[in-house]
PDB file of C-alpha atoms in Angstrom:
ATOM      1  CA  UNK A   1      70.289 132.397  46.981  1.00 47.00           C
ATOM      2  CA  UNK A   2      71.533 130.696  50.089  1.00 51.00           C
ATOM      3  CA  UNK A   3      70.121 131.336  53.503  1.00 50.00           C
ATOM      4  CA  UNK A   4      73.493 132.741  54.651  1.00 52.00           C
ATOM      5  CA  UNK A   5      73.247 135.763  52.194  1.00 51.00           C
ATOM      6  CA  UNK A   6      72.804 138.989  54.256  1.00 57.00           C
ATOM      7  CA  UNK A   7      70.233 140.252  51.757  1.00 75.00           C
ATOM      8  CA  UNK A   8      67.512 142.321  53.598  1.00 80.00           C
ATOM      9  CA  UNK A   9      64.979 141.812  50.528  1.00 81.00           C
ATOM     10  CA  UNK A  10      65.666 138.157  50.568  1.00 77.00           C
ATOM     11  CA  UNK A  11      65.027 137.898  54.156  1.00 77.00           C
ATOM     12  CA  UNK A  12      61.915 140.228  53.899  1.00 78.00           C
ATOM     13  CA  UNK A  13      60.491 137.710  51.300  1.00 75.00           C
ATOM     14  CA  UNK A  14      61.324 134.688  53.497  1.00 75.00           C
ATOM     15  CA  UNK A  15      59.793 136.085  56.527  1.00 75.00           C
ATOM     16  CA  UNK A  16      56.507 137.149  54.672  1.00 75.00           C
ATOM     17  CA  UNK A  17      56.387 133.405  53.316  1.00 73.00           C
ATOM     18  CA  UNK A  18      56.218 132.243  56.794  1.00 71.00           C
ATOM     19  CA  UNK A  19      53.239 134.104  57.483  1.00 74.00           C
ATOM     20  CA  UNK A  20      49.933 131.943  57.256  1.00 72.00           C
ATOM     21  CA  UNK A  21      48.183 134.713  55.548  1.00 77.00           C
ATOM     22  CA  UNK A  22      50.886 134.827  52.801  1.00 80.00           C
ATOM     23  CA  UNK A  23      51.052 131.127  52.434  1.00 77.00           C
ATOM     24  CA  UNK A  24      47.166 130.702  52.267  1.00 79.00           C
ATOM     25  CA  UNK A  25      46.898 133.413  49.374  1.00 82.00           C
ATOM     26  CA  UNK A  26      49.567 131.549  47.570  1.00 83.00           C
ATOM     27  CA  UNK A  27      47.784 128.341  47.842  1.00 82.00           C
ATOM     28  CA  UNK A  28      44.517 129.957  47.016  1.00 85.00           C
ATOM     29  CA  UNK A  29      45.914 131.457  43.795  1.00 88.00           C
ATOM     30  CA  UNK A  30      47.425 128.088  42.746  1.00 86.00           C
ATOM     31  CA  UNK A  31      43.994 126.433  43.098  1.00 87.00           C
ATOM     32  CA  UNK A  32      42.272 129.206  41.283  1.00 91.00           C
ATOM     33  CA  UNK A  33      44.546 129.366  38.467  1.00 92.00           C
ATOM     34  CA  UNK A  34      44.582 125.580  38.085  1.00 91.00           C
ATOM     35  CA  UNK A  35      40.716 125.708  37.308  1.00 92.00           C
ATOM     36  CA  UNK A  36      41.132 128.636  35.035  1.00 94.00           C
ATOM     37  CA  UNK A  37      43.994 126.992  33.199  1.00 94.00           C
ATOM     38  CA  UNK A  38      41.705 123.825  32.534  1.00 93.00           C
ATOM     39  CA  UNK A  39      39.181 126.092  31.068  1.00 92.00           C
ATOM     40  CA  UNK A  40      41.757 127.939  28.951  1.00 91.00           C
ATOM     41  CA  UNK A  41      43.101 124.385  27.591  1.00 90.00           C
ATOM     42  CA  UNK A  42      39.451 123.389  26.685  1.00 90.00           C
ATOM     43  CA  UNK A  43      39.193 126.497  24.479  1.00 87.00           C
ATOM     44  CA  UNK A  44      42.495 125.428  22.631  1.00 83.00           C
ATOM     45  CA  UNK A  45      40.989 122.321  21.205  1.00 81.00           C
ATOM     46  CA  UNK A  46      40.776 122.168  17.429  1.00 73.00           C
ATOM     47  CA  UNK A  47      37.381 122.434  15.837  1.00 75.00           C
ATOM     48  CA  UNK A  48      35.795 123.116  19.318  1.00 82.00           C
ATOM     49  CA  UNK A  49      32.091 122.527  18.920  1.00 82.00           C
ATOM     50  CA  UNK A  50      30.149 125.736  20.459  1.00 85.00           C
ATOM     51  CA  UNK A  51      27.356 123.549  21.800  1.00 85.00           C
ATOM     52  CA  UNK A  52      29.888 122.048  24.406  1.00 86.00           C
ATOM     53  CA  UNK A  53      30.953 125.540  25.727  1.00 89.00           C
ATOM     54  CA  UNK A  54      27.963 126.606  27.994  1.00 88.00           C
ATOM     55  CA  UNK A  55      28.050 123.315  29.973  1.00 89.00           C
ATOM     56  CA  UNK A  56      31.960 123.430  30.374  1.00 91.00           C
ATOM     57  CA  UNK A  57      31.792 127.173  31.456  1.00 93.00           C
ATOM     58  CA  UNK A  58      29.055 126.602  33.812  1.00 93.00           C
ATOM     59  CA  UNK A  59      30.720 123.673  35.467  1.00 93.00           C
ATOM     60  CA  UNK A  60      33.760 125.952  36.274  1.00 94.00           C
ATOM     61  CA  UNK A  61      31.535 128.590  37.501  1.00 94.00           C
ATOM     62  CA  UNK A  62      29.645 126.126  39.800  1.00 93.00           C
ATOM     63  CA  UNK A  63      32.918 124.801  41.055  1.00 91.00           C
ATOM     64  CA  UNK A  64      34.210 128.336  41.876  1.00 92.00           C
ATOM     65  CA  UNK A  65      31.058 129.383  43.636  1.00 92.00           C
ATOM     66  CA  UNK A  66      30.987 126.078  45.592  1.00 90.00           C
ATOM     67  CA  UNK A  67      34.252 126.255  46.912  1.00 88.00           C
ATOM     68  CA  UNK A  68      34.817 130.098  47.546  1.00 89.00           C
ATOM     69  CA  UNK A  69      31.369 131.783  47.575  1.00 89.00           C
ATOM     70  CA  UNK A  70      29.473 129.610  50.067  1.00 83.00           C
ATOM     71  CA  UNK A  71      28.975 130.623  53.904  1.00 81.00           C
ATOM     72  CA  UNK A  72      32.488 128.754  54.557  1.00 78.00           C
ATOM     73  CA  UNK A  73      35.130 128.886  52.120  1.00 78.00           C
ATOM     74  CA  UNK A  74      36.427 125.201  51.354  1.00 76.00           C
ATOM     75  CA  UNK A  75      40.075 125.680  51.825  1.00 72.00           C
ATOM     76  CA  UNK A  76      42.319 122.752  50.705  1.00 65.00           C
ATOM     77  CA  UNK A  77      42.738 120.504  53.683  1.00 57.00           C
ATOM     78  CA  UNK A  78      46.377 120.276  52.822  1.00 53.00           C
ATOM     79  CA  UNK A  79      46.712 124.105  52.860  1.00 62.00           C
ATOM     80  CA  UNK A  80      45.410 124.304  56.410  1.00 61.00           C
ATOM     81  CA  UNK A  81      47.341 121.241  57.502  1.00 60.00           C
ATOM     82  CA  UNK A  82      50.591 122.741  56.490  1.00 59.00           C
ATOM     83  CA  UNK A  83      49.844 126.101  58.205  1.00 60.00           C
ATOM     84  CA  UNK A  84      48.871 124.440  61.500  1.00 61.00           C
ATOM     85  CA  UNK A  85      51.995 122.332  61.271  1.00 59.00           C
ATOM     86  CA  UNK A  86      53.983 125.486  60.816  1.00 58.00           C
ATOM     87  CA  UNK A  87      52.309 126.975  63.817  1.00 58.00           C
ATOM     88  CA  UNK A  88      52.725 124.180  66.073  1.00 61.00           C
ATOM     89  CA  UNK A  89      56.467 123.951  65.368  1.00 57.00           C
ATOM     90  CA  UNK A  90      56.206 120.490  63.614  1.00 52.00           C
ATOM     91  CA  UNK A  91      57.788 122.033  60.721  1.00 49.00           C
ATOM     92  CA  UNK A  92      60.947 124.035  61.056  1.00 51.00           C
ATOM     93  CA  UNK A  93      61.220 127.648  59.866  1.00 52.00           C
ATOM     94  CA  UNK A  94      63.689 128.852  57.260  1.00 50.00           C
ATOM     95  CA  UNK A  95      66.928 129.959  59.068  1.00 50.00           C
ATOM     96  CA  UNK A  96      67.922 133.477  59.026  1.00 47.00           C
ATOM     97  CA  UNK A  97      71.454 134.597  58.852  1.00 45.00           C
ATOM     98  CA  UNK A  98      70.694 137.750  60.930  1.00 45.00           C
ATOM     99  CA  UNK A  99      68.160 138.990  63.165  1.00 44.00           C
ATOM    100  CA  UNK A 100      65.287 140.506  61.206  1.00 42.00           C
ATOM    101  CA  UNK A 101      63.978 144.034  61.530  1.00 39.00           C
ATOM    102  CA  UNK A 102      61.152 144.365  63.781  1.00 36.00           C
ATOM    103  CA  UNK A 103      58.998 141.490  65.564  1.00 37.00           C
ATOM    104  CA  UNK A 104      57.465 138.704  63.356  1.00 37.00           C
ATOM    105  CA  UNK A 105      53.937 138.155  64.107  1.00 38.00           C
ATOM    106  CA  UNK A 106      52.668 134.711  62.950  1.00 42.00           C
ATOM    107  CA  UNK A 107      48.989 134.448  63.064  1.00 45.00           C
ATOM    108  CA  UNK A 108      46.901 131.185  63.759  1.00 55.00           C
ATOM    109  CA  UNK A 109      45.259 129.476  60.752  1.00 58.00           C
ATOM    110  CA  UNK A 110      41.873 130.560  61.672  1.00 64.00           C
ATOM    111  CA  UNK A 111      42.720 134.392  61.769  1.00 70.00           C
ATOM    112  CA  UNK A 112      44.630 133.813  58.572  1.00 67.00           C
ATOM    113  CA  UNK A 113      41.566 132.341  56.665  1.00 74.00           C
ATOM    114  CA  UNK A 114      39.342 135.313  58.164  1.00 77.00           C
ATOM    115  CA  UNK A 115      41.839 137.783  57.306  1.00 77.00           C
ATOM    116  CA  UNK A 116      41.704 137.054  53.422  1.00 82.00           C
ATOM    117  CA  UNK A 117      38.293 135.675  53.125  1.00 84.00           C
ATOM    118  CA  UNK A 118      36.709 138.885  51.986  1.00 87.00           C
ATOM    119  CA  UNK A 119      39.423 139.511  49.315  1.00 89.00           C
ATOM    120  CA  UNK A 120      39.110 135.776  48.143  1.00 89.00           C
ATOM    121  CA  UNK A 121      35.339 136.134  47.727  1.00 91.00           C
ATOM    122  CA  UNK A 122      35.649 139.571  45.914  1.00 93.00           C
ATOM    123  CA  UNK A 123      38.186 138.198  43.432  1.00 93.00           C
ATOM    124  CA  UNK A 124      36.317 134.937  42.827  1.00 93.00           C
ATOM    125  CA  UNK A 125      33.038 136.884  42.398  1.00 95.00           C
ATOM    126  CA  UNK A 126      34.501 139.242  39.829  1.00 96.00           C
ATOM    127  CA  UNK A 127      35.846 136.253  37.865  1.00 95.00           C
ATOM    128  CA  UNK A 128      32.411 134.566  37.907  1.00 95.00           C
ATOM    129  CA  UNK A 129      30.607 137.622  36.897  1.00 95.00           C
ATOM    130  CA  UNK A 130      33.043 138.086  34.009  1.00 95.00           C
ATOM    131  CA  UNK A 131      32.430 134.478  32.863  1.00 94.00           C
ATOM    132  CA  UNK A 132      28.650 134.996  33.002  1.00 93.00           C
ATOM    133  CA  UNK A 133      29.002 138.066  30.961  1.00 93.00           C
ATOM    134  CA  UNK A 134      31.280 136.720  28.312  1.00 90.00           C
ATOM    135  CA  UNK A 135      29.286 133.401  27.931  1.00 89.00           C
ATOM    136  CA  UNK A 136      25.489 134.432  28.344  1.00 89.00           C
ATOM    137  CA  UNK A 137      22.823 131.604  28.279  1.00 86.00           C
ATOM    138  CA  UNK A 138      21.788 131.102  24.744  1.00 87.00           C
ATOM    139  CA  UNK A 139      18.744 129.330  23.940  1.00 89.00           C
ATOM    140  CA  UNK A 140      19.513 128.441  20.491  1.00 89.00           C
ATOM    141  CA  UNK A 141      23.007 126.960  21.474  1.00 88.00           C
ATOM    142  CA  UNK A 142      21.323 125.175  24.167  1.00 88.00           C
ATOM    143  CA  UNK A 143      18.752 123.738  21.792  1.00 90.00           C
ATOM    144  CA  UNK A 144      21.532 121.999  19.621  1.00 90.00           C
ATOM    145  CA  UNK A 145      22.503 119.726  22.567  1.00 89.00           C
ATOM    146  CA  UNK A 146      19.438 117.614  21.797  1.00 90.00           C
ATOM    147  CA  UNK A 147      21.650 116.002  19.189  1.00 89.00           C
ATOM    148  CA  UNK A 148      24.065 114.754  21.837  1.00 89.00           C
ATOM    149  CA  UNK A 149      23.489 110.764  22.139  1.00 89.00           C
ATOM    150  CA  UNK A 150      24.437 110.883  25.760  1.00 88.00           C
ATOM    151  CA  UNK A 151      21.475 113.146  26.616  1.00 89.00           C
ATOM    152  CA  UNK A 152      18.829 111.011  25.010  1.00 89.00           C
ATOM    153  CA  UNK A 153      16.627 109.688  27.831  1.00 89.00           C
ATOM    154  CA  UNK A 154      16.296 105.751  27.901  1.00 87.00           C
ATOM    155  CA  UNK A 155      12.698 105.814  28.901  1.00 89.00           C
ATOM    156  CA  UNK A 156      10.368 105.431  26.038  1.00 87.00           C
ATOM    157  CA  UNK A 157       7.879 107.818  27.597  1.00 89.00           C
ATOM    158  CA  UNK A 158      10.536 110.576  28.275  1.00 90.00           C
ATOM    159  CA  UNK A 159      12.052 109.984  24.649  1.00 89.00           C
ATOM    160  CA  UNK A 160       8.490 110.656  22.833  1.00 89.00           C
ATOM    161  CA  UNK A 161       8.583 114.200  24.405  1.00 90.00           C
ATOM    162  CA  UNK A 162      12.243 114.762  24.332  1.00 91.00           C
ATOM    163  CA  UNK A 163      13.652 117.650  22.205  1.00 90.00           C
ATOM    164  CA  UNK A 164      10.119 118.766  20.994  1.00 90.00           C
ATOM    165  CA  UNK A 165      10.515 122.431  22.432  1.00 90.00           C
ATOM    166  CA  UNK A 166      14.167 122.726  21.173  1.00 90.00           C
ATOM    167  CA  UNK A 167      13.135 121.598  17.731  1.00 90.00           C
ATOM    168  CA  UNK A 168      10.585 124.296  17.703  1.00 89.00           C
ATOM    169  CA  UNK A 169      12.850 126.935  18.858  1.00 90.00           C
ATOM    170  CA  UNK A 170      15.381 125.855  16.096  1.00 89.00           C
ATOM    171  CA  UNK A 171      12.627 125.954  13.413  1.00 88.00           C
ATOM    172  CA  UNK A 172      11.645 129.348  14.341  1.00 89.00           C
ATOM    173  CA  UNK A 173      15.185 130.711  14.455  1.00 88.00           C
ATOM    174  CA  UNK A 174      16.391 129.144  11.064  1.00 87.00           C
ATOM    175  CA  UNK A 175      13.327 129.139   9.238  1.00 83.00           C
ATOM    176  CA  UNK A 176      14.945 131.343   6.459  1.00 83.00           C
ATOM    177  CA  UNK A 177      17.699 128.638   6.024  1.00 79.00           C
ATOM    178  CA  UNK A 178      15.532 125.582   6.102  1.00 81.00           C
ATOM    179  CA  UNK A 179      13.435 124.017   3.205  1.00 74.00           C
ATOM    180  CA  UNK A 180       9.540 124.654   3.418  1.00 67.00           C
ATOM    181  CA  UNK A 181      10.331 127.158   6.151  1.00 54.00           C
ATOM    182  CA  UNK A 182      11.393 124.327   8.207  1.00 56.00           C
ATOM    183  CA  UNK A 183       7.877 122.877   8.510  1.00 64.00           C
ATOM    184  CA  UNK A 184       9.343 119.346   8.367  1.00 80.00           C
ATOM    185  CA  UNK A 185      11.874 119.864  11.105  1.00 86.00           C
ATOM    186  CA  UNK A 186       9.598 118.447  13.620  1.00 86.00           C
ATOM    187  CA  UNK A 187       8.563 115.417  11.611  1.00 87.00           C
ATOM    188  CA  UNK A 188      12.312 114.645  11.033  1.00 89.00           C
ATOM    189  CA  UNK A 189      13.049 115.041  14.798  1.00 91.00           C
ATOM    190  CA  UNK A 190      10.310 112.584  15.495  1.00 89.00           C
ATOM    191  CA  UNK A 191      12.013 109.836  13.523  1.00 88.00           C
ATOM    192  CA  UNK A 192      15.691 110.887  13.973  1.00 90.00           C
ATOM    193  CA  UNK A 193      15.872 110.938  17.679  1.00 90.00           C
ATOM    194  CA  UNK A 194      15.262 107.046  17.808  1.00 90.00           C
ATOM    195  CA  UNK A 195      18.207 106.812  15.523  1.00 88.00           C
ATOM    196  CA  UNK A 196      20.321 108.977  17.732  1.00 89.00           C
ATOM    197  CA  UNK A 197      19.243 107.022  20.744  1.00 89.00           C
ATOM    198  CA  UNK A 198      20.624 104.019  19.133  1.00 89.00           C
ATOM    199  CA  UNK A 199      24.141 105.552  18.792  1.00 88.00           C
ATOM    200  CA  UNK A 200      24.771 106.047  22.615  1.00 87.00           C
ATOM    201  CA  UNK A 201      28.511 106.356  23.446  1.00 86.00           C
ATOM    202  CA  UNK A 202      29.196 108.555  20.358  1.00 87.00           C
ATOM    203  CA  UNK A 203      29.907 112.289  20.354  1.00 85.00           C
ATOM    204  CA  UNK A 204      27.945 115.186  19.355  1.00 86.00           C
ATOM    205  CA  UNK A 205      30.538 116.009  16.673  1.00 85.00           C
ATOM    206  CA  UNK A 206      30.318 112.399  15.065  1.00 87.00           C
ATOM    207  CA  UNK A 207      26.498 112.928  14.739  1.00 88.00           C
ATOM    208  CA  UNK A 208      26.892 116.336  13.067  1.00 86.00           C
ATOM    209  CA  UNK A 209      29.627 115.134  10.818  1.00 86.00           C
ATOM    210  CA  UNK A 210      27.198 112.231   9.703  1.00 87.00           C
ATOM    211  CA  UNK A 211      24.362 114.635   9.206  1.00 87.00           C
ATOM    212  CA  UNK A 212      26.434 117.076   7.144  1.00 86.00           C
ATOM    213  CA  UNK A 213      28.232 114.423   4.908  1.00 86.00           C
ATOM    214  CA  UNK A 214      26.300 111.062   4.860  1.00 86.00           C
ATOM    215  CA  UNK A 215      24.151 110.809   1.719  1.00 87.00           C
ATOM    216  CA  UNK A 216      21.681 108.712   3.567  1.00 86.00           C
ATOM    217  CA  UNK A 217      21.177 111.130   6.489  1.00 86.00           C
ATOM    218  CA  UNK A 218      21.031 114.177   4.145  1.00 86.00           C
ATOM    219  CA  UNK A 219      18.299 112.456   2.103  1.00 87.00           C
ATOM    220  CA  UNK A 220      16.251 111.436   5.168  1.00 87.00           C
ATOM    221  CA  UNK A 221      16.872 114.549   7.242  1.00 88.00           C
ATOM    222  CA  UNK A 222      17.608 117.568   4.868  1.00 88.00           C
ATOM    223  CA  UNK A 223      16.684 120.169   7.493  1.00 88.00           C
ATOM    224  CA  UNK A 224      18.782 118.690  10.229  1.00 89.00           C
ATOM    225  CA  UNK A 225      21.542 118.171   7.839  1.00 89.00           C
ATOM    226  CA  UNK A 226      21.635 122.082   7.451  1.00 88.00           C
ATOM    227  CA  UNK A 227      21.577 122.772  10.949  1.00 88.00           C
ATOM    228  CA  UNK A 228      24.463 120.313  11.452  1.00 87.00           C
ATOM    229  CA  UNK A 229      26.504 122.457   8.866  1.00 86.00           C
ATOM    230  CA  UNK A 230      25.378 125.569  10.837  1.00 85.00           C
ATOM    231  CA  UNK A 231      26.533 123.969  14.137  1.00 83.00           C
ATOM    232  CA  UNK A 232      29.768 122.784  12.642  1.00 81.00           C
ATOM    233  CA  UNK A 233      30.885 126.192  10.963  1.00 80.00           C
ATOM    234  CA  UNK A 234      30.241 128.443  14.091  1.00 77.00           C
ATOM    235  CA  UNK A 235      33.518 129.973  15.528  1.00 71.00           C
ATOM    236  CA  UNK A 236      33.968 128.931  19.046  1.00 75.00           C
ATOM    237  CA  UNK A 237      37.515 130.087  19.460  1.00 75.00           C
ATOM    238  CA  UNK A 238      40.363 132.055  17.864  1.00 74.00           C
ATOM    239  CA  UNK A 239      42.664 129.046  18.126  1.00 78.00           C
ATOM    240  CA  UNK A 240      42.776 128.315  14.523  1.00 78.00           C
ATOM    241  CA  UNK A 241      43.681 131.820  13.262  1.00 80.00           C
ATOM    242  CA  UNK A 242      46.331 132.006  16.046  1.00 82.00           C
ATOM    243  CA  UNK A 243      47.741 128.835  14.696  1.00 82.00           C
ATOM    244  CA  UNK A 244      47.494 130.177  11.240  1.00 85.00           C
ATOM    245  CA  UNK A 245      49.544 133.235  12.045  1.00 87.00           C
ATOM    246  CA  UNK A 246      52.218 131.414  14.029  1.00 87.00           C
ATOM    247  CA  UNK A 247      52.652 128.975  11.182  1.00 87.00           C
ATOM    248  CA  UNK A 248      52.937 131.733   8.538  1.00 88.00           C
ATOM    249  CA  UNK A 249      55.670 133.289  10.577  1.00 87.00           C
ATOM    250  CA  UNK A 250      57.604 129.964  10.555  1.00 87.00           C
ATOM    251  CA  UNK A 251      57.123 129.248   6.981  1.00 88.00           C
ATOM    252  CA  UNK A 252      57.894 132.731   5.526  1.00 87.00           C
ATOM    253  CA  UNK A 253      60.932 133.616   7.346  1.00 84.00           C
ATOM    254  CA  UNK A 254      63.975 135.814   6.204  1.00 83.00           C
ATOM    255  CA  UNK A 255      65.408 132.921   4.323  1.00 82.00           C
ATOM    256  CA  UNK A 256      62.013 132.205   2.262  1.00 82.00           C
ATOM    257  CA  UNK A 257      60.993 135.745   1.800  1.00 81.00           C
ATOM    258  CA  UNK A 258      60.481 135.164  -2.032  1.00 84.00           C
ATOM    259  CA  UNK A 259      57.409 132.748  -1.595  1.00 84.00           C
ATOM    260  CA  UNK A 260      54.441 133.821  -3.707  1.00 87.00           C
ATOM    261  CA  UNK A 261      50.967 134.157  -2.352  1.00 88.00           C
ATOM    262  CA  UNK A 262      49.968 130.646  -3.860  1.00 90.00           C
ATOM    263  CA  UNK A 263      53.034 128.892  -2.528  1.00 87.00           C
ATOM    264  CA  UNK A 264      52.432 130.239   0.913  1.00 88.00           C
ATOM    265  CA  UNK A 265      48.821 129.307   0.933  1.00 89.00           C
ATOM    266  CA  UNK A 266      49.628 125.619  -0.307  1.00 86.00           C
ATOM    267  CA  UNK A 267      52.438 125.310   2.439  1.00 86.00           C
ATOM    268  CA  UNK A 268      50.041 126.815   5.150  1.00 87.00           C
ATOM    269  CA  UNK A 269      47.291 124.361   4.162  1.00 85.00           C
ATOM    270  CA  UNK A 270      49.764 121.324   4.430  1.00 80.00           C
ATOM    271  CA  UNK A 271      50.914 122.735   7.835  1.00 81.00           C
ATOM    272  CA  UNK A 272      47.479 123.314   9.433  1.00 80.00           C
ATOM    273  CA  UNK A 273      45.341 120.387   7.602  1.00 77.00           C
ATOM    274  CA  UNK A 274      47.538 117.691   7.590  1.00 74.00           C
ATOM    275  CA  UNK A 275      46.504 114.481   9.245  1.00 70.00           C
ATOM    276  CA  UNK A 276      48.423 112.964  12.489  1.00 69.00           C
ATOM    277  CA  UNK A 277      50.076 110.412  10.338  1.00 69.00           C
ATOM    278  CA  UNK A 278      51.014 112.697   7.614  1.00 69.00           C
ATOM    279  CA  UNK A 279      54.719 111.949   7.754  1.00 72.00           C
ATOM    280  CA  UNK A 280      54.488 109.157   5.094  1.00 73.00           C
ATOM    281  CA  UNK A 281      52.588 111.339   2.822  1.00 73.00           C
ATOM    282  CA  UNK A 282      54.898 114.264   3.392  1.00 73.00           C
ATOM    283  CA  UNK A 283      58.020 111.888   2.549  1.00 78.00           C
ATOM    284  CA  UNK A 284      56.457 110.785  -0.799  1.00 78.00           C
ATOM    285  CA  UNK A 285      55.535 114.438  -1.564  1.00 75.00           C
ATOM    286  CA  UNK A 286      59.220 115.309  -0.812  1.00 72.00           C
ATOM    287  CA  UNK A 287      60.523 112.479  -3.043  1.00 77.00           C
ATOM    288  CA  UNK A 288      58.311 113.470  -5.832  1.00 79.00           C
ATOM    289  CA  UNK A 289      59.441 116.923  -5.642  1.00 73.00           C
ATOM    290  CA  UNK A 290      62.903 116.145  -5.406  1.00 73.00           C
ATOM    291  CA  UNK A 291      62.753 113.877  -8.310  1.00 77.00           C
ATOM    292  CA  UNK A 292      60.893 116.597 -10.413  1.00 76.00           C
ATOM    293  CA  UNK A 293      63.751 118.982  -9.200  1.00 71.00           C
ATOM    294  CA  UNK A 294      66.216 116.874 -10.496  1.00 73.00           C
ATOM    295  CA  UNK A 295      64.616 116.618 -13.859  1.00 73.00           C
ATOM    296  CA  UNK A 296      64.294 120.306 -13.942  1.00 73.00           C
ATOM    297  CA  UNK A 297      68.131 120.658 -13.287  1.00 76.00           C
ATOM    298  CA  UNK A 298      68.826 118.261 -16.037  1.00 73.00           C
ATOM    299  CA  UNK A 299      66.606 120.254 -18.437  1.00 69.00           C
ATOM    300  CA  UNK A 300      68.414 123.497 -17.474  1.00 74.00           C
ATOM    301  CA  UNK A 301      71.682 121.878 -18.142  1.00 78.00           C
ATOM    302  CA  UNK A 302      70.489 120.432 -21.476  1.00 76.00           C
ATOM    303  CA  UNK A 303      69.138 123.970 -22.558  1.00 75.00           C
ATOM    304  CA  UNK A 304      72.269 125.615 -21.309  1.00 79.00           C
ATOM    305  CA  UNK A 305      74.329 123.164 -23.619  1.00 78.00           C
ATOM    306  CA  UNK A 306      71.992 123.796 -26.504  1.00 77.00           C
ATOM    307  CA  UNK A 307      72.501 127.492 -26.078  1.00 76.00           C
ATOM    308  CA  UNK A 308      76.142 127.272 -25.891  1.00 77.00           C
ATOM    309  CA  UNK A 309      76.095 125.011 -29.055  1.00 74.00           C
ATOM    310  CA  UNK A 310      74.113 127.371 -30.726  1.00 75.00           C
ATOM    311  CA  UNK A 311      76.453 130.411 -29.769  1.00 70.00           C
ATOM    312  CA  UNK A 312      79.654 128.401 -30.916  1.00 69.00           C
ATOM    313  CA  UNK A 313      78.019 127.629 -34.292  1.00 64.00           C
ATOM    314  CA  UNK A 314      77.187 131.282 -34.807  1.00 65.00           C
ATOM    315  CA  UNK A 315      80.557 132.507 -33.901  1.00 62.00           C
ATOM    316  CA  UNK A 316      82.321 129.820 -36.273  1.00 58.00           C
ATOM    317  CA  UNK A 317      79.946 130.971 -39.064  1.00 58.00           C
ATOM    318  CA  UNK A 318      81.022 134.852 -38.521  1.00 56.00           C
ATOM    319  CA  UNK A 319      84.571 133.757 -38.671  1.00 51.00           C
ATOM    320  CA  UNK A 320      84.316 131.418 -41.798  1.00 53.00           C
ATOM    321  CA  UNK A 321      85.767 133.392 -44.880  1.00 51.00           C
ATOM    322  CA  UNK A 322      83.665 131.234 -47.274  1.00 47.00           C
ATOM    323  CA  UNK A 323      80.478 131.646 -45.753  1.00 48.00           C
ATOM    324  CA  UNK A 324      77.560 133.151 -47.770  1.00 49.00           C
ATOM    325  CA  UNK A 325      77.425 136.235 -45.877  1.00 46.00           C
ATOM    326  CA  UNK A 326      80.663 137.333 -47.642  1.00 44.00           C
TER     327      UNK A 326
END
């Protein structure tokens, strides 16, 4: 819409957008939604390890508390600078086609921040309380973090005591699943933590995968192998089910509504579990299917020809006056 349009609604919106209070509220929401969007993207990762969640959520909470719940709100400097330039006249205001109804009161930047500070703190406090309620501190989830190589201390004295209390907590909680009631878990940890310390730079997921699938690790550390499987199968998000439902709707559409359950299951597995470089495999599978389909078409034509030949011979036999039937 051009500025020359005599639209009262448009003029009213433009007038409000020139008020420092409104501008500051918009900039605040942009900053807040940016942090929450980053947290949402984190939860959309495939095969998200639940051990990583508490620390990621806590970092977001700490960031929001530091910026908006302290004695002084840490407004973005660019936000305040823009408002101050607007107040000083360094930035030209939007032109109006007609004189607006009523006086326009432009508050200073300081008054604008004071005016919305209480509302900002209330909103951020509600969001922080909601995150804390949804993701409460869990001692068992926190204990699994001892398997993260980046958390292993380099000091030999600290390494000797590292993870002992967490291992005891895991032993008590999962005693029904572990061999010998988990009595060997502490002994396994006394040896395994030195092996994990030698793999600095690797991720927690890589350690869990080796514990769950490596024959050597499974033989040397059977109890931690069981715990790594528990850690890997815990559902941390609903991303995979959501992708599954979306893929089903794409595969079984109105043009392919005669797919059987087995066919749909196979196609869904190909869609969800295919590797990143799966195009070569898909091309080879399609070529094999196409070749098999061509053979099936040739077989159908041959059978159709045999059936036609049989019907023709039968018809000639019925019309032959010298046939044995007469």
